[in-house]
CSV table of C-alpha atoms in Angstrom, one decimal:
chain,number,residue,atom,x,y,z
J,140,MET,CA,14.9,15.1,-23.7
J,141,ALA,CA,12.8,16.7,-20.7
J,142,THR,CA,13.6,15.4,-16.8
J,143,ASP,CA,10.8,14.2,-15.2
J,144,ARG,CA,10.6,17.2,-13.1
J,145,GLU,CA,10.4,19.2,-16.0
J,146,ALA,CA,7.9,17.5,-17.7
J,147,ARG,CA,5.8,17.5,-14.6
J,148,ARG,CA,5.7,21.4,-15.2
J,149,ARG,CA,4.3,21.0,-18.2
J,150,HIS,CA,2.0,18.7,-16.8
J,151,PRO,CA,-0.3,19.4,-14.3
J,152,THR,CA,-0.8,16.9,-11.2
J,153,PRO,CA,-3.9,14.8,-12.2
J,154,ASP,CA,-6.0,14.0,-9.8
J,155,ASP,CA,-6.5,10.3,-8.3
J,156,ASP,CA,-9.4,9.0,-10.6
J,157,VAL,CA,-7.1,9.9,-13.3
J,158,VAL,CA,-4.1,8.2,-12.1
J,159,ASP,CA,-6.5,5.3,-11.3
J,160,ARG,CA,-7.7,4.9,-14.6
J,161,ALA,CA,-4.4,4.6,-15.9
J,162,ALA,CA,-2.9,2.9,-13.7
J,163,GLY,CA,-5.5,0.0,-14.3
J,164,LEU,CA,-4.8,0.3,-18.2
J,165,VAL,CA,-1.1,0.1,-17.8
J,166,ALA,CA,-1.6,-3.2,-15.1
J,167,ARG,CA,-4.5,-4.6,-18.2
J,168,ASP,CA,-1.3,-4.1,-20.9
J,169,ALA,CA,1.2,-5.1,-18.8
J,170,VAL,CA,-0.1,-8.9,-18.9
J,171,THR,CA,0.0,-8.7,-22.9
J,172,GLY,CA,3.8,-6.9,-23.0
J,173,THR,CA,2.3,-4.1,-24.6
J,174,SER,CA,4.5,-0.7,-24.1
J,175,LEU,CA,2.9,2.4,-22.1
J,176,ARG,CA,2.7,4.3,-25.5
J,177,GLN,CA,1.3,1.3,-27.7
J,178,ALA,CA,-1.4,0.9,-25.3
J,179,THR,CA,-2.3,4.5,-25.0
J,180,TYR,CA,-2.7,4.8,-28.7
J,181,ALA,CA,-4.7,1.6,-28.8
J,182,ALA,CA,-6.7,2.6,-25.7
J,183,ALA,CA,-10.2,3.8,-26.1
J,184,LEU,CA,-11.0,7.6,-26.5
J,185,ALA,CA,-11.3,7.9,-23.3
J,186,ARG,CA,-8.1,7.2,-22.2
J,187,ALA,CA,-6.4,9.1,-25.0
J,188,GLY,CA,-5.6,11.7,-22.5
J,189,LEU,CA,-3.1,9.1,-20.9
J,190,LEU,CA,0.4,10.1,-22.4
J,191,GLN,CA,-0.8,13.9,-21.4
J,192,HIS,CA,-0.5,13.4,-17.8
J,193,PHE,CA,2.0,10.7,-18.0
J,194,PRO,CA,4.8,11.5,-20.5
J,195,ARG,CA,6.6,8.9,-18.9
J,196,GLU,CA,5.8,5.7,-17.3
J,197,SER,CA,7.5,7.0,-14.5
J,198,MET,CA,5.6,9.5,-13.7
J,199,LEU,CA,2.5,7.3,-13.6
J,200,LEU,CA,4.4,5.2,-10.9
J,201,ASP,CA,5.1,8.1,-9.3
J,202,ALA,CA,1.6,9.4,-9.1
J,203,VAL,CA,0.5,6.0,-7.6
J,204,ALA,CA,3.2,5.5,-5.1
J,205,ARG,CA,2.0,8.9,-4.0
J,206,ILE,CA,-1.9,7.7,-3.5
J,207,ASN,CA,-0.4,4.6,-1.9
J,208,ARG,CA,1.8,6.5,0.7
J,209,ARG,CA,-1.3,8.8,1.8
J,210,ALA,CA,-3.9,6.2,2.2
J,211,VAL,CA,-1.5,3.9,3.7
J,212,GLY,CA,-0.5,6.3,6.2
J,213,GLU,CA,-4.3,7.3,7.2
J,214,LEU,CA,-5.3,3.7,7.4
J,215,VAL,CA,-1.9,2.9,9.7
J,216,ALA,CA,-3.3,6.6,11.8
J,217,ARG,CA,-6.8,5.1,12.4
J,218,ALA,CA,-6.1,1.7,12.9
J,219,THR,CA,-2.9,2.7,15.9
J,220,ALA,CA,-5.5,4.9,17.2
J,221,LEU,CA,-7.0,1.7,18.7
J,222,PRO,CA,-5.5,-1.1,21.3
J,223,PRO,CA,-3.8,-3.9,19.5
J,224,GLY,CA,-6.6,-7.0,18.7
J,225,ARG,CA,-10.0,-7.2,16.4
J,226,GLU,CA,-11.3,-3.7,16.5
J,227,ARG,CA,-8.1,-2.7,15.3
J,228,GLU,CA,-7.5,-5.5,12.2
J,229,ARG,CA,-11.0,-4.6,11.5
J,230,VAL,CA,-10.3,-1.1,10.7
J,231,VAL,CA,-6.8,-2.3,8.7
J,232,VAL,CA,-9.2,-4.8,6.5
J,233,GLU,CA,-12.2,-2.5,5.9
J,234,GLY,CA,-9.6,-0.3,5.0
J,235,LEU,CA,-8.1,-2.6,2.6
J,236,VAL,CA,-11.2,-3.6,1.4
J,237,ASP,CA,-12.7,0.3,0.3
J,238,PHE,CA,-9.3,1.2,-1.2
J,239,ALA,CA,-9.7,-1.5,-3.5
J,240,ILE,CA,-13.1,-0.6,-4.3
J,241,ALA,CA,-12.3,3.2,-4.7
J,242,ARG,CA,-9.2,2.2,-6.6
J,243,PRO,CA,-8.9,-1.1,-8.9
J,244,GLY,CA,-6.7,0.5,-11.3
J,245,ILE,CA,-4.0,1.4,-8.6
J,246,ALA,CA,-5.0,-2.6,-7.0
J,247,ALA,CA,-4.6,-4.0,-10.3
J,248,LEU,CA,-1.2,-2.4,-11.0
J,249,GLY,CA,0.1,-3.2,-7.7
J,250,ARG,CA,-1.3,-6.8,-8.7
J,251,SER,CA,0.8,-6.4,-11.9
J,252,ARG,CA,3.6,-5.5,-10.2
J,253,VAL,CA,3.6,-8.3,-7.6
J,254,GLN,CA,2.9,-10.7,-10.5
J,255,ALA,CA,5.3,-9.7,-11.9
J,256,ARG,CA,7.9,-9.5,-9.0
J,257,THR,CA,9.4,-6.4,-9.1
J,258,SER,CA,10.9,-5.1,-6.8
J,259,ASP,CA,9.5,-1.7,-5.2
J,260,PRO,CA,11.2,-0.9,-1.6
J,261,ALA,CA,8.4,1.9,-1.0
J,262,ALA,CA,5.5,-1.2,-1.2
J,263,GLU,CA,7.7,-3.3,1.0
J,264,GLU,CA,7.9,-0.6,2.9
J,265,ARG,CA,4.3,0.2,3.3
J,266,GLY,CA,3.7,-3.2,3.6
J,267,LEU,CA,5.5,-3.2,6.8
J,268,ALA,CA,3.5,-0.3,8.3
J,269,LEU,CA,0.2,-2.2,7.6
J,270,LEU,CA,1.3,-5.0,9.5
J,271,ASP,CA,2.8,-2.9,11.8
J,272,ALA,CA,-0.6,-1.4,12.2
J,273,MET,CA,-1.6,-5.4,12.8
J,274,GLY,CA,0.0,-5.5,15.7
J,275,VAL,CA,2.4,-8.1,13.5
J,276,ASP,CA,6.2,-8.6,14.5
J,277,ALA,CA,7.4,-9.4,11.2
J,278,ALA,CA,10.9,-9.8,12.3
J,279,HIS,CA,9.7,-12.7,15.2
J,280,GLU,CA,6.1,-13.5,14.1
J,281,PRO,CA,6.6,-15.3,10.9
J,282,GLU,CA,3.7,-17.6,11.3
J,283,ARG,CA,1.4,-14.7,12.0
J,284,VAL,CA,3.5,-12.5,9.2
J,285,ILE,CA,2.1,-15.4,6.7
J,286,THR,CA,-1.6,-15.2,8.0
J,287,VAL,CA,-2.2,-11.4,7.3
J,288,VAL,CA,-0.7,-11.9,4.0
J,289,CYS,CA,-3.1,-14.2,3.3
J,290,ALA,CA,-6.3,-11.9,4.8
J,291,PHE,CA,-4.7,-9.2,2.7
J,292,ALA,CA,-4.3,-11.3,-0.4
J,293,GLY,CA,-7.5,-12.4,-0.4
J,294,ILE,CA,-9.3,-9.1,-0.1
J,295,ASP,CA,-7.0,-8.2,-3.5
J,296,VAL,CA,-8.4,-11.3,-5.2
J,297,ALA,CA,-11.6,-11.3,-3.8
J,298,THR,CA,-12.5,-7.4,-4.8
J,299,TYR,CA,-11.2,-8.0,-7.8
J,300,LEU,CA,-13.0,-11.1,-8.6
J,301,ALA,CA,-16.4,-9.3,-7.3
J,302,SER,CA,-16.2,-6.1,-9.1
J,303,GLU,CA,-16.4,-8.0,-12.5
J,304,GLY,CA,-20.0,-8.8,-11.9
J,305,TYR,CA,-21.3,-7.3,-8.7
J,306,GLU,CA,-22.1,-4.1,-6.9
J,307,PRO,CA,-20.0,-3.3,-3.7
J,308,ASP,CA,-22.1,-3.2,-1.6
J,309,GLU,CA,-23.3,-6.8,-2.5
J,310,TRP,CA,-19.9,-8.2,-1.8
J,311,ARG,CA,-17.8,-5.7,0.6
J,312,GLY,CA,-19.3,-7.3,4.1
J,313,VAL,CA,-18.9,-10.5,2.8
J,314,VAL,CA,-14.7,-9.8,2.1
J,315,VAL,CA,-14.4,-7.8,5.4
J,316,ALA,CA,-15.9,-10.9,7.4
J,317,ALA,CA,-13.7,-13.6,5.6
J,318,ALA,CA,-10.6,-12.0,6.1
J,319,MET,CA,-11.1,-11.1,9.5
J,320,ARG,CA,-11.8,-15.5,9.7
J,321,THR,CA,-8.6,-15.8,8.2
J,322,LEU,CA,-6.9,-13.4,11.2
J,323,GLY,CA,-8.6,-15.9,13.7
J,324,HIS,CA,-11.9,-14.1,14.3
J,325,PRO,CA,-14.2,-16.6,13.4
J,326,ASP,CA,-17.3,-15.2,15.3
J,327,LEU,CA,-17.7,-13.4,11.9
J,328,HIS,CA,-19.8,-15.0,9.7
J,329,SER,CA,-22.5,-12.6,8.2
J,330,VAL,CA,-22.3,-9.4,6.1
J,331,GLY,CA,-24.0,-7.9,9.2
J,332,ASP,CA,-21.3,-8.5,11.5
J,333,VAL,CA,-19.3,-6.2,9.6
J,334,GLY,CA,-21.5,-3.3,8.6
J,335,VAL,CA,-21.7,-3.1,4.9
J,336,ALA,CA,-21.1,0.4,4.1
């Protein structure tokens, strides 16, 4: 049986779009309890190449982790270049909304892993980095941690629900404003206040 390293040599690293589509498929099928191989064979022709890119589910999870690590690293760097406060928090919120819009499959896989209570130390590390970028001392501000987690969870659920029937530019600003209000910035009430991208 080939190791993951040998399989990676035979199968070039897929681009982020392929990873996102595969993650979305696995997330959807995780809910019904089908395996990766069963899901692949049952999937539409457009997804038939899934096993070619990811002979093992661990390879998909590694690719998702790579994309998440890069995205969070870039977001944290942008945010921490600003002083703590509203603008810094807005950079984080907008970054999370934009990632969920751009990578709905990866967002869905993360959501399914949280729902399944799958232990993921790397995801926990990224979560702590995002809390730090928000200016939250996780060890000493439990109430603020809960507030930020509520805002982040709201972003996740709202972007998922909105993506089912609306174009992103119809709702992006509303989600950003709602998250900012959750964080304690009640003066943001309209889409125009947050600059729809």
